[in-house]
mmCIF file of C-alpha atoms in Angstrom:
data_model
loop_
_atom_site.group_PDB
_atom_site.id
_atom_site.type_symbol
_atom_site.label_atom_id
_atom_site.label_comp_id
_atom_site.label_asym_id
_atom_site.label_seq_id
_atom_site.Cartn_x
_atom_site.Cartn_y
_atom_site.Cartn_z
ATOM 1 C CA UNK A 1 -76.390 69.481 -107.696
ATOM 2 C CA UNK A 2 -73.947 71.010 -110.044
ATOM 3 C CA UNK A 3 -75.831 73.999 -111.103
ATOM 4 C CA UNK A 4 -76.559 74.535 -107.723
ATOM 5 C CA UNK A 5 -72.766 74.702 -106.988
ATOM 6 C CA UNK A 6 -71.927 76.746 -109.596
ATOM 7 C CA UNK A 7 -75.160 79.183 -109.030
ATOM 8 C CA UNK A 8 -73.275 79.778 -105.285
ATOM 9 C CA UNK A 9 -69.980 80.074 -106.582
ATOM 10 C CA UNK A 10 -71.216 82.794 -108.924
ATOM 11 C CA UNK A 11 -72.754 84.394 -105.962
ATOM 12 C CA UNK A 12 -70.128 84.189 -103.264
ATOM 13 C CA UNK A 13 -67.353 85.729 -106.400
ATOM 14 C CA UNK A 14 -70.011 88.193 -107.245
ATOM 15 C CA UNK A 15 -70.021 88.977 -103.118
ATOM 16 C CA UNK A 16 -66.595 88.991 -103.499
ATOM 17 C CA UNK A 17 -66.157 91.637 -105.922
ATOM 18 C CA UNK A 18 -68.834 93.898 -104.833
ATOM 19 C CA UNK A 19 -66.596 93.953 -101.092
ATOM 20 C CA UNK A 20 -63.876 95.228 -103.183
ATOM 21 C CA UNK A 21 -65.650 97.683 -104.944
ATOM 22 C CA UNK A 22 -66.692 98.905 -101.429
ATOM 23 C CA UNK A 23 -64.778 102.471 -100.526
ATOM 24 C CA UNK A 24 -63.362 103.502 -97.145
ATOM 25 C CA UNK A 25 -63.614 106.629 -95.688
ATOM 26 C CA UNK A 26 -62.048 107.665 -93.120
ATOM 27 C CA UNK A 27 -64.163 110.246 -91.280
ATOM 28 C CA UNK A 28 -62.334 113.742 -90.878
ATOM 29 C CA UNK A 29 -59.063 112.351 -92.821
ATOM 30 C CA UNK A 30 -56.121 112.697 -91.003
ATOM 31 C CA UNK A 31 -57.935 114.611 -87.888
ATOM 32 C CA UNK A 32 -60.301 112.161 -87.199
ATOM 33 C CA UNK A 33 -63.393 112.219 -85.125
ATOM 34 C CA UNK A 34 -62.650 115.609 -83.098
ATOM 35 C CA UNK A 35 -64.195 118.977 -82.608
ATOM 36 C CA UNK A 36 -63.484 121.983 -84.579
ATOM 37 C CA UNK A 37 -63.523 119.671 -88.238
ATOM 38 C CA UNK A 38 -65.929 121.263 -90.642
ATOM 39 C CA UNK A 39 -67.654 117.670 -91.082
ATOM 40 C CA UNK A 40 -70.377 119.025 -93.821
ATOM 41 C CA UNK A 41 -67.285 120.072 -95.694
ATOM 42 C CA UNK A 42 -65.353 116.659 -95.381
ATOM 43 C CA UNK A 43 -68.745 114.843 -97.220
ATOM 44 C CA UNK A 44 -68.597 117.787 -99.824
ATOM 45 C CA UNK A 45 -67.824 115.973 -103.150
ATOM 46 C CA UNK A 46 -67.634 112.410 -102.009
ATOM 47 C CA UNK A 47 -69.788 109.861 -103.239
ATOM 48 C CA UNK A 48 -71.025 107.222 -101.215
ATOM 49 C CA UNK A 49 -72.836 103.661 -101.733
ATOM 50 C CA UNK A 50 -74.599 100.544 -100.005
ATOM 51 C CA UNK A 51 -71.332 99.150 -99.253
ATOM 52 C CA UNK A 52 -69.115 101.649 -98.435
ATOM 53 C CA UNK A 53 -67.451 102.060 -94.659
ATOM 54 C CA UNK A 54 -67.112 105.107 -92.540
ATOM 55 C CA UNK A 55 -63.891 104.833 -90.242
ATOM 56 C CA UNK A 56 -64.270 106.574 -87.287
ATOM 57 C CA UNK A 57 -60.821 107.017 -85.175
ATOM 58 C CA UNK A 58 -60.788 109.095 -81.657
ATOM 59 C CA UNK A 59 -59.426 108.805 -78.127
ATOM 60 C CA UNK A 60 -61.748 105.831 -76.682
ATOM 61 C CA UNK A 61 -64.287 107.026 -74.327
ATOM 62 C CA UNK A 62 -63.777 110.499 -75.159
ATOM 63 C CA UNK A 63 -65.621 110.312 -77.962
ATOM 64 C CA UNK A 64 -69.016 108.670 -79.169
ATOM 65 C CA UNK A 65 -70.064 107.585 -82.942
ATOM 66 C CA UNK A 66 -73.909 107.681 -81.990
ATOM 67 C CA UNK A 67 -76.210 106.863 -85.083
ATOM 68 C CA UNK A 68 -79.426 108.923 -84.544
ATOM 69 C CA UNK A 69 -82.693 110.210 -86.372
ATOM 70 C CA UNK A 70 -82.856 113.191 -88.446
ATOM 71 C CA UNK A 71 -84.328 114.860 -85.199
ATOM 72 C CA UNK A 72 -81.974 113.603 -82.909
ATOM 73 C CA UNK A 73 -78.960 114.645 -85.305
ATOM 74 C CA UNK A 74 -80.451 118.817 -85.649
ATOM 75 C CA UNK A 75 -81.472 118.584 -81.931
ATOM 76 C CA UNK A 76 -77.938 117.048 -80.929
ATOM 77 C CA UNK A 77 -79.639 114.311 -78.959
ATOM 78 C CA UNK A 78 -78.387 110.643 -78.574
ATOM 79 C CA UNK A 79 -81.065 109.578 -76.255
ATOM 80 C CA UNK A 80 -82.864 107.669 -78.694
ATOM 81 C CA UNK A 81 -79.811 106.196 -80.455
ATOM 82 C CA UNK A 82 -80.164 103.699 -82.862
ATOM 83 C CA UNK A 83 -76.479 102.250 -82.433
ATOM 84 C CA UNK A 84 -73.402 103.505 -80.264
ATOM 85 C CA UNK A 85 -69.423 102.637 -80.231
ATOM 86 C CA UNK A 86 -67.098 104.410 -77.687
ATOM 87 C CA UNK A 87 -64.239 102.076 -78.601
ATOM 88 C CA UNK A 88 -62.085 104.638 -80.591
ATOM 89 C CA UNK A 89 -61.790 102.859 -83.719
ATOM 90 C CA UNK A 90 -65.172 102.443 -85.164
ATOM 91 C CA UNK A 91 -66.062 100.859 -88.316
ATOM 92 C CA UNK A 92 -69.547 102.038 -90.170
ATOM 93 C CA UNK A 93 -70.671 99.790 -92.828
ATOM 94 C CA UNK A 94 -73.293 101.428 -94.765
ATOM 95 C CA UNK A 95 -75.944 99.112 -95.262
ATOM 96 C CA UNK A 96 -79.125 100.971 -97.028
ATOM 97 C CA UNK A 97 -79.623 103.985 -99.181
ATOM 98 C CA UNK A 98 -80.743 107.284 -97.117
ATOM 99 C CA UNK A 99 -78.906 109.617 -95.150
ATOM 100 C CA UNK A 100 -77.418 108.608 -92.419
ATOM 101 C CA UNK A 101 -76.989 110.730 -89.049
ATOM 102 C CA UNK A 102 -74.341 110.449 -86.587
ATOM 103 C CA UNK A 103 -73.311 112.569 -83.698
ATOM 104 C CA UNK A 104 -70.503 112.453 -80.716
ATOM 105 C CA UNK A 105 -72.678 112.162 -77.892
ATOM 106 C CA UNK A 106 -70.655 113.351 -75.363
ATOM 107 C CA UNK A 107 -72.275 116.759 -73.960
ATOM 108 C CA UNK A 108 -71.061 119.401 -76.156
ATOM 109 C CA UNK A 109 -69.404 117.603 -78.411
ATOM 110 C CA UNK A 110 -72.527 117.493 -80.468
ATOM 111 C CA UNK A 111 -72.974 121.260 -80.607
ATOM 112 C CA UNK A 112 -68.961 121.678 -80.752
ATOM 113 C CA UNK A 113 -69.450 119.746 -84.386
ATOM 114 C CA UNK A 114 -69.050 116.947 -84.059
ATOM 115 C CA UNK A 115 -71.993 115.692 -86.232
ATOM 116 C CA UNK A 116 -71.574 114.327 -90.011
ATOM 117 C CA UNK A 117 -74.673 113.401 -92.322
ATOM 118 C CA UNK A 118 -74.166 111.055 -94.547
ATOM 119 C CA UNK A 119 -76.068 110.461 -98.211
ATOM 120 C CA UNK A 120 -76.090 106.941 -99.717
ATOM 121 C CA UNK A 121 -76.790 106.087 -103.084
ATOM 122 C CA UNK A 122 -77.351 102.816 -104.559
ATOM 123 C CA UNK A 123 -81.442 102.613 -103.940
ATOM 124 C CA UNK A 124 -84.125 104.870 -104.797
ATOM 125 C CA UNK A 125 -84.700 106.319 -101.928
ATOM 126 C CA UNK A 126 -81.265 107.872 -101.378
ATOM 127 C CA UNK A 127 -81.587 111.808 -100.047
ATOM 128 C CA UNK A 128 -84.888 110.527 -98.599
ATOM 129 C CA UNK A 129 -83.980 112.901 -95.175
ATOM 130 C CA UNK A 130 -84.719 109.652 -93.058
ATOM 131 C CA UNK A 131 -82.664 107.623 -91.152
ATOM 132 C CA UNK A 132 -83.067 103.798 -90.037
ATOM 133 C CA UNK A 133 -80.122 102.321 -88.397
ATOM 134 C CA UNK A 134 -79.160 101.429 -92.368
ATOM 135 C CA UNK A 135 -75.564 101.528 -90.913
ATOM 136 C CA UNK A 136 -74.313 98.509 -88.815
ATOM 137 C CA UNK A 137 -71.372 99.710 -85.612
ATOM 138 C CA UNK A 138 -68.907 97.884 -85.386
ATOM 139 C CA UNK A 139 -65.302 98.532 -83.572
ATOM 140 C CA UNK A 140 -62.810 97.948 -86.049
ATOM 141 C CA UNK A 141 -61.188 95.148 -84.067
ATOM 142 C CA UNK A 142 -64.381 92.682 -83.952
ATOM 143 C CA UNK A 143 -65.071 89.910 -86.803
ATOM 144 C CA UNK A 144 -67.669 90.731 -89.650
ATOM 145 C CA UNK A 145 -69.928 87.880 -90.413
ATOM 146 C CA UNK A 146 -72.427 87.890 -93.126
ATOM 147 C CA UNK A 147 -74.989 85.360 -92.650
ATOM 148 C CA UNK A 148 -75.978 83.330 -95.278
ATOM 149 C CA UNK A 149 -77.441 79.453 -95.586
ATOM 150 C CA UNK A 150 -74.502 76.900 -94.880
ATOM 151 C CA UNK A 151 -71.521 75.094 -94.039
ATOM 152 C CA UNK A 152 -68.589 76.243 -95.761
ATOM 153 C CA UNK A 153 -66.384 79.509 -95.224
ATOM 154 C CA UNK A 154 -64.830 81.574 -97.327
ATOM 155 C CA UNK A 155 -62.825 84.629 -96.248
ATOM 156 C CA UNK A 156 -62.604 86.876 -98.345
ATOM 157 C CA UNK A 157 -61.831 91.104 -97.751
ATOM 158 C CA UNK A 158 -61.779 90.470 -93.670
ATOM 159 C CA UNK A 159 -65.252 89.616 -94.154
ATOM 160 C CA UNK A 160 -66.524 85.699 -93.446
ATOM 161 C CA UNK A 161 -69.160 84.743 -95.740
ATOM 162 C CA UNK A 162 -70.707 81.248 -95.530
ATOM 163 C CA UNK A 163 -71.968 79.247 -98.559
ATOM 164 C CA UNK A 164 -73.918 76.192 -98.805
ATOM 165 C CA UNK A 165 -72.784 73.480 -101.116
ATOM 166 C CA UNK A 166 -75.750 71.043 -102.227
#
């Protein structure tokens, strides 16, 4: 019972840390989500992980963050979308390596520029040109809740993790 205690411990500080080591980004710095931002040069020279979050901020409704394909993102289509947030502050957390497409799926907006492609490292398969909703949407208001086997919460980072105590 007491090594399993301790084994969780270890895991939920090692969770811990790993949620700090996370980066921010916020997409467009100080413009935002708009058109006319060069959004290829915004990524230029940034580095991101499994971890990281994209920060999306825009008027609400006037304005999509629409994860897509790699064919949906060069064809400017959200109709096969693999998440979408209108809320005006939207929070990407970037889940798995890969790039990572998203568009404004407004019409025009799209083809205006309002597209970003994302790279994440941490795996091997990072660069891989593919794209499979490795990103979870979330408005930045709502709770994040990472599932895990028990009874006991810990908050820790704005995040809730649950551990299980044997």
């Amino acid at each position: 019972m007491a090594s399993s205690s301790a084994a969780l411990v270890t895991l939920l500080v090692a969770s811990c840390a790993a949620m700090a080591a996370a980066t921010s980004y916020t997409v467009g710095d100080g413009k935002g989500w708009v058109i006319g931002v060069d959004y290829s040069g915004w990524t230029s020279g940034k580095s991101f992980a499994v971890g990281d979050k994209l920060v999306f901020t825009y008027t609400s409704k006037a304005h999509t963050v629409t994860e897509v394909s790699q064919s949906d993102y060069s064809s400017c289509s959200g109709s096969n979308a693999l998440a979408n947030d209108d809320s005006g502050a939207t929070t990407v957390t970037l889940n798995t390596p890969g790039t990572h497409y998203y568009i404004c799926n407004i019409p025009g907006h799209c083809a205006g520029g309002m597209k970003v492609a994302v790279t994440v490292g941490g795996g091997g398969s990072a660069g891989s040109g593919s794209s499979s909703g490795g990103g979870s949407i979330t408005p930045s208001g709502a709770a994040l809740q990472v599932p895990a086997m028990g009874a006991v919460v810990a908050a820790a980072a704005g995040a809730l993790i649950k551990v299980a105590l044997f």
